[in-house]
Amino acid sequence: MHVVHGRNVNDIWPQLIELVRREGRWQETRAGRALVVPVPVATVYSNPTERVLLDPVRDANPFFSIMEPLWMLAGRDDAPWLDRFVGDFSARFAEEGGRMHGAYGKRWRDWFNLNLPVQPWQTPKRKGGFEYEPPRDQLNVVVDLLRKNPQDRQAVIQMWDPSADLGVPGLLDRPCNQQVLLRCDRELVRDIPDHRYLDITVTCRSNDLSWGLITANACQFSTLQEYLAARIGVEVGTYTQFSNNLHIYESAMKQVDLDSARETARIQYKDGYPGARRLVDDPESFDDDLRAFMADPKADHSNRRNSYFQRVAQPAWLANEARRRKDWDSALGAARCIEAPDWRAATVEWIGRRIK
């Protein structure tokens, strides 16, 4: 197994390009030829909230990277909501009716136990004449577990459902990432009790380096980590991504440039990462504020206790809406109002590359 350590995505990106090019072997896959690392790879981020990849050759869509994790935290699986940011997203990944079968957020918050009979020791719930246990919100459960006992080793968030995913034919999407393993037993300052980190390990069965690990996963799971840490009442620790099969598709090679990745990392360390804005101001009201934003992103969110929605998510939404109209001046104006230096830099640069 290979283990790659780095501060953030910009640091890790060139290291992984080198690894895949050095160790990879060409294989035919259902999605075309791919350069595949023949053994698992663990990627360890020491500063996972520095989640914005700034490499201009990779040219990652920052609007999708901001909004998809919020869509996930809200427990959504309505893929057309994401078509605003990637036009063909639902056409590629949604089943009939527009639902995304493998949506992580749905699995986190409203999936498991949906069809399981209640056990004799559980309180029965009647539905259609049968006894059922309602779906469990796994995020609420792990928060409760780790608040009560930071050393709990049973805080596991599950995404792979063998009854719905394993060997089931014809699906356009099924979870690539399987589990999120949580631990809070590492103390922030020795001999000061209850001052801890939340470290996470994400297991992934199949991980595309360019489209999955370094852009999508880095934003999805670091956002989940930051959200959970705030609700538990601890600091964000390390994020380890375990990729059982790490690869780059041949079709994505044009967006993988080692020199550009190295230069982005070099500039970042010379000038410093642009800076991230805190996701959660008030943990107890965050879910309510999130639901309100998702219901109407254009509404007045100035009275929300969590300022991220008004100061980051909403201007990003407005910039993307202007981008869709090809109103580049308005798109740039809204992007410059994003009060998160890293996302502001990424969106302004991404729009600028399209104006040219």
Short mmCIF file of N, CA and C in Angstrom, two decimals, residues 203-329:
data_model
loop_
_atom_site.label_atom_id
_atom_site.label_comp_id
_atom_site.label_asym_id
_atom_site.label_seq_id
_atom_site.Cartn_x
_atom_site.Cartn_y
_atom_site.Cartn_z
N THR A 203 -13.37 5.15 3.35
CA THR A 203 -12.98 4.01 2.53
C THR A 203 -13.68 4.09 1.18
N CYS A 204 -12.92 3.83 0.12
CA CYS A 204 -13.44 3.95 -1.24
C CYS A 204 -13.06 2.72 -2.05
N ARG A 205 -14.03 2.12 -2.71
CA ARG A 205 -13.76 0.91 -3.49
C ARG A 205 -13.08 1.24 -4.82
N SER A 206 -13.46 2.37 -5.45
CA SER A 206 -12.95 2.74 -6.77
C SER A 206 -12.90 4.24 -6.87
N ASN A 207 -11.70 4.80 -7.11
CA ASN A 207 -11.53 6.24 -6.97
C ASN A 207 -10.76 6.81 -8.16
N ASP A 208 -11.44 7.61 -8.96
CA ASP A 208 -10.75 8.33 -10.03
C ASP A 208 -10.03 9.53 -9.43
N LEU A 209 -8.75 9.65 -9.70
CA LEU A 209 -7.95 10.71 -9.10
C LEU A 209 -8.43 12.09 -9.47
N SER A 210 -8.68 12.33 -10.74
CA SER A 210 -9.01 13.67 -11.21
C SER A 210 -10.45 14.06 -10.89
N TRP A 211 -11.41 13.19 -11.20
CA TRP A 211 -12.81 13.53 -11.04
C TRP A 211 -13.35 13.18 -9.66
N GLY A 212 -12.71 12.25 -8.96
CA GLY A 212 -13.22 11.82 -7.67
C GLY A 212 -12.41 12.33 -6.50
N LEU A 213 -11.26 11.73 -6.27
CA LEU A 213 -10.52 11.94 -5.02
C LEU A 213 -10.17 13.40 -4.79
N ILE A 214 -9.52 14.04 -5.74
CA ILE A 214 -8.87 15.33 -5.46
C ILE A 214 -9.82 16.51 -5.57
N THR A 215 -10.95 16.33 -6.23
CA THR A 215 -11.90 17.44 -6.36
C THR A 215 -13.18 17.11 -5.60
N ALA A 216 -13.94 16.11 -6.05
CA ALA A 216 -15.22 15.81 -5.41
C ALA A 216 -15.06 15.35 -3.97
N ASN A 217 -14.32 14.26 -3.75
CA ASN A 217 -14.22 13.69 -2.41
C ASN A 217 -13.59 14.65 -1.41
N ALA A 218 -12.56 15.36 -1.83
CA ALA A 218 -11.88 16.29 -0.91
C ALA A 218 -12.83 17.35 -0.38
N CYS A 219 -13.78 17.80 -1.21
CA CYS A 219 -14.76 18.78 -0.76
C CYS A 219 -15.88 18.13 0.02
N GLN A 220 -16.39 17.01 -0.49
CA GLN A 220 -17.53 16.34 0.16
C GLN A 220 -17.23 15.95 1.59
N PHE A 221 -16.13 15.24 1.78
CA PHE A 221 -15.90 14.64 3.09
C PHE A 221 -15.21 15.58 4.07
N SER A 222 -14.44 16.55 3.58
CA SER A 222 -13.92 17.55 4.51
C SER A 222 -15.04 18.46 5.00
N THR A 223 -16.04 18.72 4.14
CA THR A 223 -17.20 19.50 4.58
C THR A 223 -18.00 18.73 5.61
N LEU A 224 -18.23 17.44 5.36
CA LEU A 224 -18.89 16.59 6.35
C LEU A 224 -18.10 16.58 7.66
N GLN A 225 -16.79 16.46 7.58
CA GLN A 225 -15.94 16.43 8.78
C GLN A 225 -16.07 17.73 9.56
N GLU A 226 -16.03 18.87 8.87
CA GLU A 226 -16.13 20.16 9.55
C GLU A 226 -17.49 20.32 10.21
N TYR A 227 -18.54 19.90 9.52
CA TYR A 227 -19.91 19.97 10.07
C TYR A 227 -20.02 19.11 11.33
N LEU A 228 -19.54 17.88 11.27
CA LEU A 228 -19.65 16.98 12.41
C LEU A 228 -18.80 17.47 13.58
N ALA A 229 -17.59 17.96 13.30
CA ALA A 229 -16.73 18.47 14.37
C ALA A 229 -17.41 19.62 15.11
N ALA A 230 -18.05 20.52 14.36
CA ALA A 230 -18.73 21.64 14.99
C ALA A 230 -19.87 21.15 15.88
N ARG A 231 -20.63 20.17 15.41
CA ARG A 231 -21.76 19.67 16.20
C ARG A 231 -21.29 18.88 17.42
N ILE A 232 -20.20 18.15 17.28
CA ILE A 232 -19.67 17.39 18.42
C ILE A 232 -19.03 18.32 19.43
N GLY A 233 -18.43 19.42 18.93
CA GLY A 233 -17.75 20.38 19.80
C GLY A 233 -16.26 20.15 19.90
N VAL A 234 -15.65 19.71 18.78
CA VAL A 234 -14.21 19.46 18.74
C VAL A 234 -13.63 20.15 17.51
N GLU A 235 -12.31 20.08 17.37
CA GLU A 235 -11.64 20.68 16.23
C GLU A 235 -11.55 19.68 15.07
N VAL A 236 -11.35 20.21 13.87
CA VAL A 236 -11.15 19.36 12.69
C VAL A 236 -9.73 18.80 12.73
N GLY A 237 -9.62 17.49 12.60
CA GLY A 237 -8.32 16.84 12.61
C GLY A 237 -7.89 16.42 11.22
N THR A 238 -7.31 15.24 11.11
CA THR A 238 -6.83 14.75 9.82
C THR A 238 -7.97 14.04 9.07
N TYR A 239 -7.81 14.00 7.76
CA TYR A 239 -8.75 13.29 6.89
C TYR A 239 -7.93 12.33 6.04
N THR A 240 -8.20 11.04 6.20
CA THR A 240 -7.52 10.01 5.43
C THR A 240 -8.51 9.39 4.45
N GLN A 241 -8.12 9.34 3.19
CA GLN A 241 -8.93 8.71 2.15
C GLN A 241 -8.23 7.42 1.73
N PHE A 242 -8.89 6.30 1.97
CA PHE A 242 -8.35 5.00 1.57
C PHE A 242 -8.98 4.59 0.25
N SER A 243 -8.18 4.52 -0.80
CA SER A 243 -8.67 4.19 -2.14
C SER A 243 -8.19 2.79 -2.50
N ASN A 244 -9.10 1.85 -2.56
CA ASN A 244 -8.73 0.47 -2.89
C ASN A 244 -8.27 0.35 -4.34
N ASN A 245 -8.85 1.16 -5.22
CA ASN A 245 -8.48 1.18 -6.62
C ASN A 245 -8.39 2.63 -7.06
N LEU A 246 -7.17 3.16 -7.12
CA LEU A 246 -6.95 4.55 -7.55
C LEU A 246 -6.53 4.55 -9.01
N HIS A 247 -7.14 5.42 -9.81
CA HIS A 247 -6.87 5.41 -11.24
C HIS A 247 -7.11 6.79 -11.85
N ILE A 248 -6.63 6.95 -13.07
CA ILE A 248 -6.95 8.12 -13.91
C ILE A 248 -7.45 7.59 -15.24
N TYR A 249 -8.61 8.05 -15.66
CA TYR A 249 -9.12 7.65 -16.97
C TYR A 249 -8.33 8.35 -18.08
N GLU A 250 -8.11 7.63 -19.15
CA GLU A 250 -7.39 8.20 -20.28
C GLU A 250 -8.08 9.46 -20.79
N SER A 251 -9.42 9.48 -20.74
CA SER A 251 -10.17 10.64 -21.21
C SER A 251 -9.94 11.89 -20.37
N ALA A 252 -9.42 11.73 -19.15
CA ALA A 252 -9.18 12.88 -18.26
C ALA A 252 -7.73 13.34 -18.26
N MET A 253 -6.89 12.69 -19.05
CA MET A 253 -5.46 12.99 -19.01
C MET A 253 -5.14 14.43 -19.39
N LYS A 254 -5.97 15.04 -20.24
CA LYS A 254 -5.68 16.40 -20.67
C LYS A 254 -5.80 17.40 -19.51
N GLN A 255 -6.45 17.00 -18.43
CA GLN A 255 -6.58 17.87 -17.26
C GLN A 255 -5.60 17.51 -16.15
N VAL A 256 -4.66 16.66 -16.46
CA VAL A 256 -3.66 16.23 -15.48
C VAL A 256 -2.29 16.66 -15.99
N ASP A 257 -1.75 17.73 -15.42
CA ASP A 257 -0.47 18.29 -15.84
C ASP A 257 0.41 18.43 -14.61
N LEU A 258 1.46 17.63 -14.54
CA LEU A 258 2.30 17.62 -13.35
C LEU A 258 2.98 18.96 -13.12
N ASP A 259 3.47 19.60 -14.17
CA ASP A 259 4.14 20.89 -14.01
C ASP A 259 3.19 21.94 -13.44
N SER A 260 1.96 21.97 -13.95
CA SER A 260 0.98 22.93 -13.45
C SER A 260 0.62 22.62 -11.99
N ALA A 261 0.46 21.34 -11.67
CA ALA A 261 0.14 20.96 -10.29
C ALA A 261 1.26 21.35 -9.34
N ARG A 262 2.49 21.12 -9.75
CA ARG A 262 3.64 21.51 -8.91
C ARG A 262 3.72 23.01 -8.74
N GLU A 263 3.48 23.75 -9.81
CA GLU A 263 3.56 25.21 -9.73
C GLU A 263 2.47 25.77 -8.83
N THR A 264 1.26 25.18 -8.91
CA THR A 264 0.18 25.62 -8.01
C THR A 264 0.57 25.40 -6.56
N ALA A 265 1.14 24.23 -6.25
CA ALA A 265 1.57 23.95 -4.89
C ALA A 265 2.70 24.90 -4.47
N ARG A 266 3.62 25.18 -5.37
CA ARG A 266 4.75 26.06 -5.04
C ARG A 266 4.26 27.48 -4.74
N ILE A 267 3.37 28.00 -5.57
CA ILE A 267 2.85 29.35 -5.36
C ILE A 267 2.07 29.41 -4.05
N GLN A 268 1.30 28.34 -3.79
CA GLN A 268 0.52 28.32 -2.56
C GLN A 268 1.43 28.44 -1.34
N TYR A 269 2.53 27.72 -1.33
CA TYR A 269 3.41 27.76 -0.16
C TYR A 269 4.24 29.04 -0.12
N LYS A 270 4.44 29.64 -1.28
CA LYS A 270 5.16 30.93 -1.31
C LYS A 270 4.26 32.05 -0.79
N ASP A 271 3.02 32.08 -1.27
CA ASP A 271 2.11 33.17 -0.95
C ASP A 271 1.11 32.81 0.15
N GLY A 272 0.99 31.54 0.47
CA GLY A 272 0.04 31.10 1.48
C GLY A 272 -1.31 30.73 0.89
N TYR A 273 -1.94 29.72 1.47
CA TYR A 273 -3.28 29.34 1.04
C TYR A 273 -4.21 30.54 1.21
N PRO A 274 -5.13 30.78 0.27
CA PRO A 274 -5.95 32.00 0.34
C PRO A 274 -6.74 32.17 1.62
N GLY A 275 -7.04 31.09 2.32
CA GLY A 275 -7.79 31.20 3.58
C GLY A 275 -9.19 30.66 3.42
N ALA A 276 -9.65 29.92 4.40
CA ALA A 276 -10.99 29.32 4.37
C ALA A 276 -11.88 30.01 5.39
N ARG A 277 -13.18 30.02 5.10
CA ARG A 277 -14.16 30.58 6.04
C ARG A 277 -14.85 29.44 6.78
N ARG A 278 -15.11 29.64 8.04
CA ARG A 278 -15.78 28.64 8.85
C ARG A 278 -17.16 28.31 8.27
N LEU A 279 -17.47 27.02 8.21
CA LEU A 279 -18.76 26.56 7.69
C LEU A 279 -19.88 26.78 8.70
N VAL A 280 -19.62 26.47 9.97
CA VAL A 280 -20.67 26.44 10.99
C VAL A 280 -20.38 27.49 12.05
N ASP A 281 -21.32 28.41 12.25
CA ASP A 281 -21.25 29.37 13.35
C ASP A 281 -22.07 28.88 14.54
N ASP A 282 -23.24 28.34 14.26
CA ASP A 282 -24.15 27.89 15.32
C ASP A 282 -24.61 26.47 15.00
N PRO A 283 -24.00 25.46 15.63
CA PRO A 283 -24.30 24.07 15.26
C PRO A 283 -25.77 23.69 15.43
N GLU A 284 -26.42 24.22 16.44
CA GLU A 284 -27.79 23.80 16.73
C GLU A 284 -28.78 24.27 15.67
N SER A 285 -28.48 25.35 14.98
CA SER A 285 -29.42 25.86 13.97
C SER A 285 -28.95 25.59 12.54
N PHE A 286 -27.81 24.94 12.38
CA PHE A 286 -27.24 24.79 11.04
C PHE A 286 -28.17 24.02 10.11
N ASP A 287 -28.74 22.91 10.56
CA ASP A 287 -29.59 22.12 9.68
C ASP A 287 -30.81 22.91 9.23
N ASP A 288 -31.40 23.69 10.12
CA ASP A 288 -32.55 24.52 9.74
C ASP A 288 -32.13 25.57 8.72
N ASP A 289 -30.99 26.21 8.95
CA ASP A 289 -30.50 27.22 8.00
C ASP A 289 -30.18 26.59 6.64
N LEU A 290 -29.63 25.38 6.68
CA LEU A 290 -29.32 24.67 5.43
C LEU A 290 -30.60 24.38 4.65
N ARG A 291 -31.62 23.86 5.33
CA ARG A 291 -32.88 23.56 4.63
C ARG A 291 -33.49 24.82 4.04
N ALA A 292 -33.41 25.94 4.75
CA ALA A 292 -33.95 27.19 4.23
C ALA A 292 -33.19 27.65 2.99
N PHE A 293 -31.88 27.52 3.02
CA PHE A 293 -31.09 27.92 1.86
C PHE A 293 -31.40 27.02 0.66
N MET A 294 -31.46 25.72 0.88
CA MET A 294 -31.71 24.81 -0.22
C MET A 294 -33.10 25.04 -0.83
N ALA A 295 -34.06 25.44 -0.02
CA ALA A 295 -35.41 25.68 -0.52
C ALA A 295 -35.47 26.93 -1.39
N ASP A 296 -34.67 27.95 -1.06
CA ASP A 296 -34.70 29.20 -1.83
C ASP A 296 -33.36 29.91 -1.68
N PRO A 297 -32.38 29.57 -2.50
CA PRO A 297 -31.04 30.18 -2.37
C PRO A 297 -31.03 31.68 -2.58
N LYS A 298 -32.02 32.23 -3.29
CA LYS A 298 -32.03 33.66 -3.59
C LYS A 298 -32.68 34.49 -2.49
N ALA A 299 -33.28 33.86 -1.51
CA ALA A 299 -33.99 34.58 -0.44
C ALA A 299 -33.01 35.35 0.44
N ASP A 300 -33.55 36.19 1.30
CA ASP A 300 -32.75 36.94 2.26
C ASP A 300 -32.34 36.01 3.40
N HIS A 301 -31.07 35.72 3.49
CA HIS A 301 -30.56 34.83 4.54
C HIS A 301 -29.75 35.59 5.58
N SER A 302 -29.94 36.90 5.63
CA SER A 302 -29.13 37.71 6.55
C SER A 302 -29.48 37.44 8.02
N ASN A 303 -30.67 36.89 8.27
CA ASN A 303 -31.05 36.61 9.67
C ASN A 303 -30.64 35.22 10.12
N ARG A 304 -29.94 34.47 9.28
CA ARG A 304 -29.50 33.13 9.67
C ARG A 304 -28.36 33.22 10.68
N ARG A 305 -28.35 32.30 11.61
CA ARG A 305 -27.26 32.29 12.59
C ARG A 305 -25.95 31.80 12.00
N ASN A 306 -26.04 31.09 10.89
CA ASN A 306 -24.85 30.60 10.21
C ASN A 306 -24.61 31.46 8.96
N SER A 307 -23.60 32.30 9.03
CA SER A 307 -23.40 33.33 8.00
C SER A 307 -22.88 32.76 6.69
N TYR A 308 -22.45 31.50 6.68
CA TYR A 308 -21.92 30.90 5.46
C TYR A 308 -22.92 30.98 4.31
N PHE A 309 -24.20 30.86 4.62
CA PHE A 309 -25.20 30.83 3.56
C PHE A 309 -25.34 32.19 2.87
N GLN A 310 -25.31 33.25 3.63
CA GLN A 310 -25.42 34.57 3.02
C GLN A 310 -24.10 35.03 2.42
N ARG A 311 -22.99 34.70 3.05
CA ARG A 311 -21.72 35.30 2.67
C ARG A 311 -20.87 34.45 1.71
N VAL A 312 -21.21 33.17 1.60
CA VAL A 312 -20.46 32.30 0.69
C VAL A 312 -21.39 31.62 -0.31
N ALA A 313 -22.37 30.87 0.20
CA ALA A 313 -23.21 30.07 -0.69
C ALA A 313 -24.08 30.92 -1.60
N GLN A 314 -24.70 31.97 -1.05
CA GLN A 314 -25.59 32.76 -1.89
C GLN A 314 -24.87 33.52 -3.00
N PRO A 315 -23.77 34.24 -2.72
CA PRO A 315 -23.08 34.88 -3.85
C PRO A 315 -22.54 33.89 -4.86
N ALA A 316 -22.15 32.68 -4.40
CA ALA A 316 -21.72 31.65 -5.35
C ALA A 316 -22.89 31.22 -6.22
N TRP A 317 -24.06 31.06 -5.62
CA TRP A 317 -25.26 30.71 -6.38
C TRP A 317 -25.55 31.78 -7.43
N LEU A 318 -25.53 33.05 -7.03
CA LEU A 318 -25.84 34.15 -7.94
C LEU A 318 -24.80 34.24 -9.05
N ALA A 319 -23.53 34.02 -8.72
CA ALA A 319 -22.48 34.04 -9.74
C ALA A 319 -22.70 32.94 -10.76
N ASN A 320 -23.10 31.76 -10.28
CA ASN A 320 -23.33 30.65 -11.20
C ASN A 320 -24.56 30.90 -12.08
N GLU A 321 -25.62 31.49 -11.52
CA GLU A 321 -26.79 31.82 -12.34
C GLU A 321 -26.42 32.80 -13.44
N ALA A 322 -25.61 33.79 -13.12
CA ALA A 322 -25.16 34.74 -14.15
C ALA A 322 -24.25 34.04 -15.16
N ARG A 323 -23.43 33.14 -14.70
CA ARG A 323 -22.57 32.37 -15.60
C ARG A 323 -23.39 31.56 -16.58
N ARG A 324 -24.47 30.98 -16.13
CA ARG A 324 -25.34 30.20 -17.01
C ARG A 324 -25.96 31.07 -18.10
N ARG A 325 -26.21 32.35 -17.77
CA ARG A 325 -26.75 33.29 -18.77
C ARG A 325 -25.66 33.89 -19.64
N LYS A 326 -24.41 33.55 -19.32
CA LYS A 326 -23.24 34.14 -19.98
C LYS A 326 -23.16 35.65 -19.75
N ASP A 327 -23.66 36.08 -18.61
CA ASP A 327 -23.53 37.46 -18.15
C ASP A 327 -22.27 37.53 -17.31
N TRP A 328 -21.14 37.64 -17.96
CA TRP A 328 -19.86 37.48 -17.30
C TRP A 328 -19.56 38.59 -16.30
N ASP A 329 -19.99 39.83 -16.61
CA ASP A 329 -19.75 40.93 -15.67
C ASP A 329 -20.48 40.69 -14.35
#
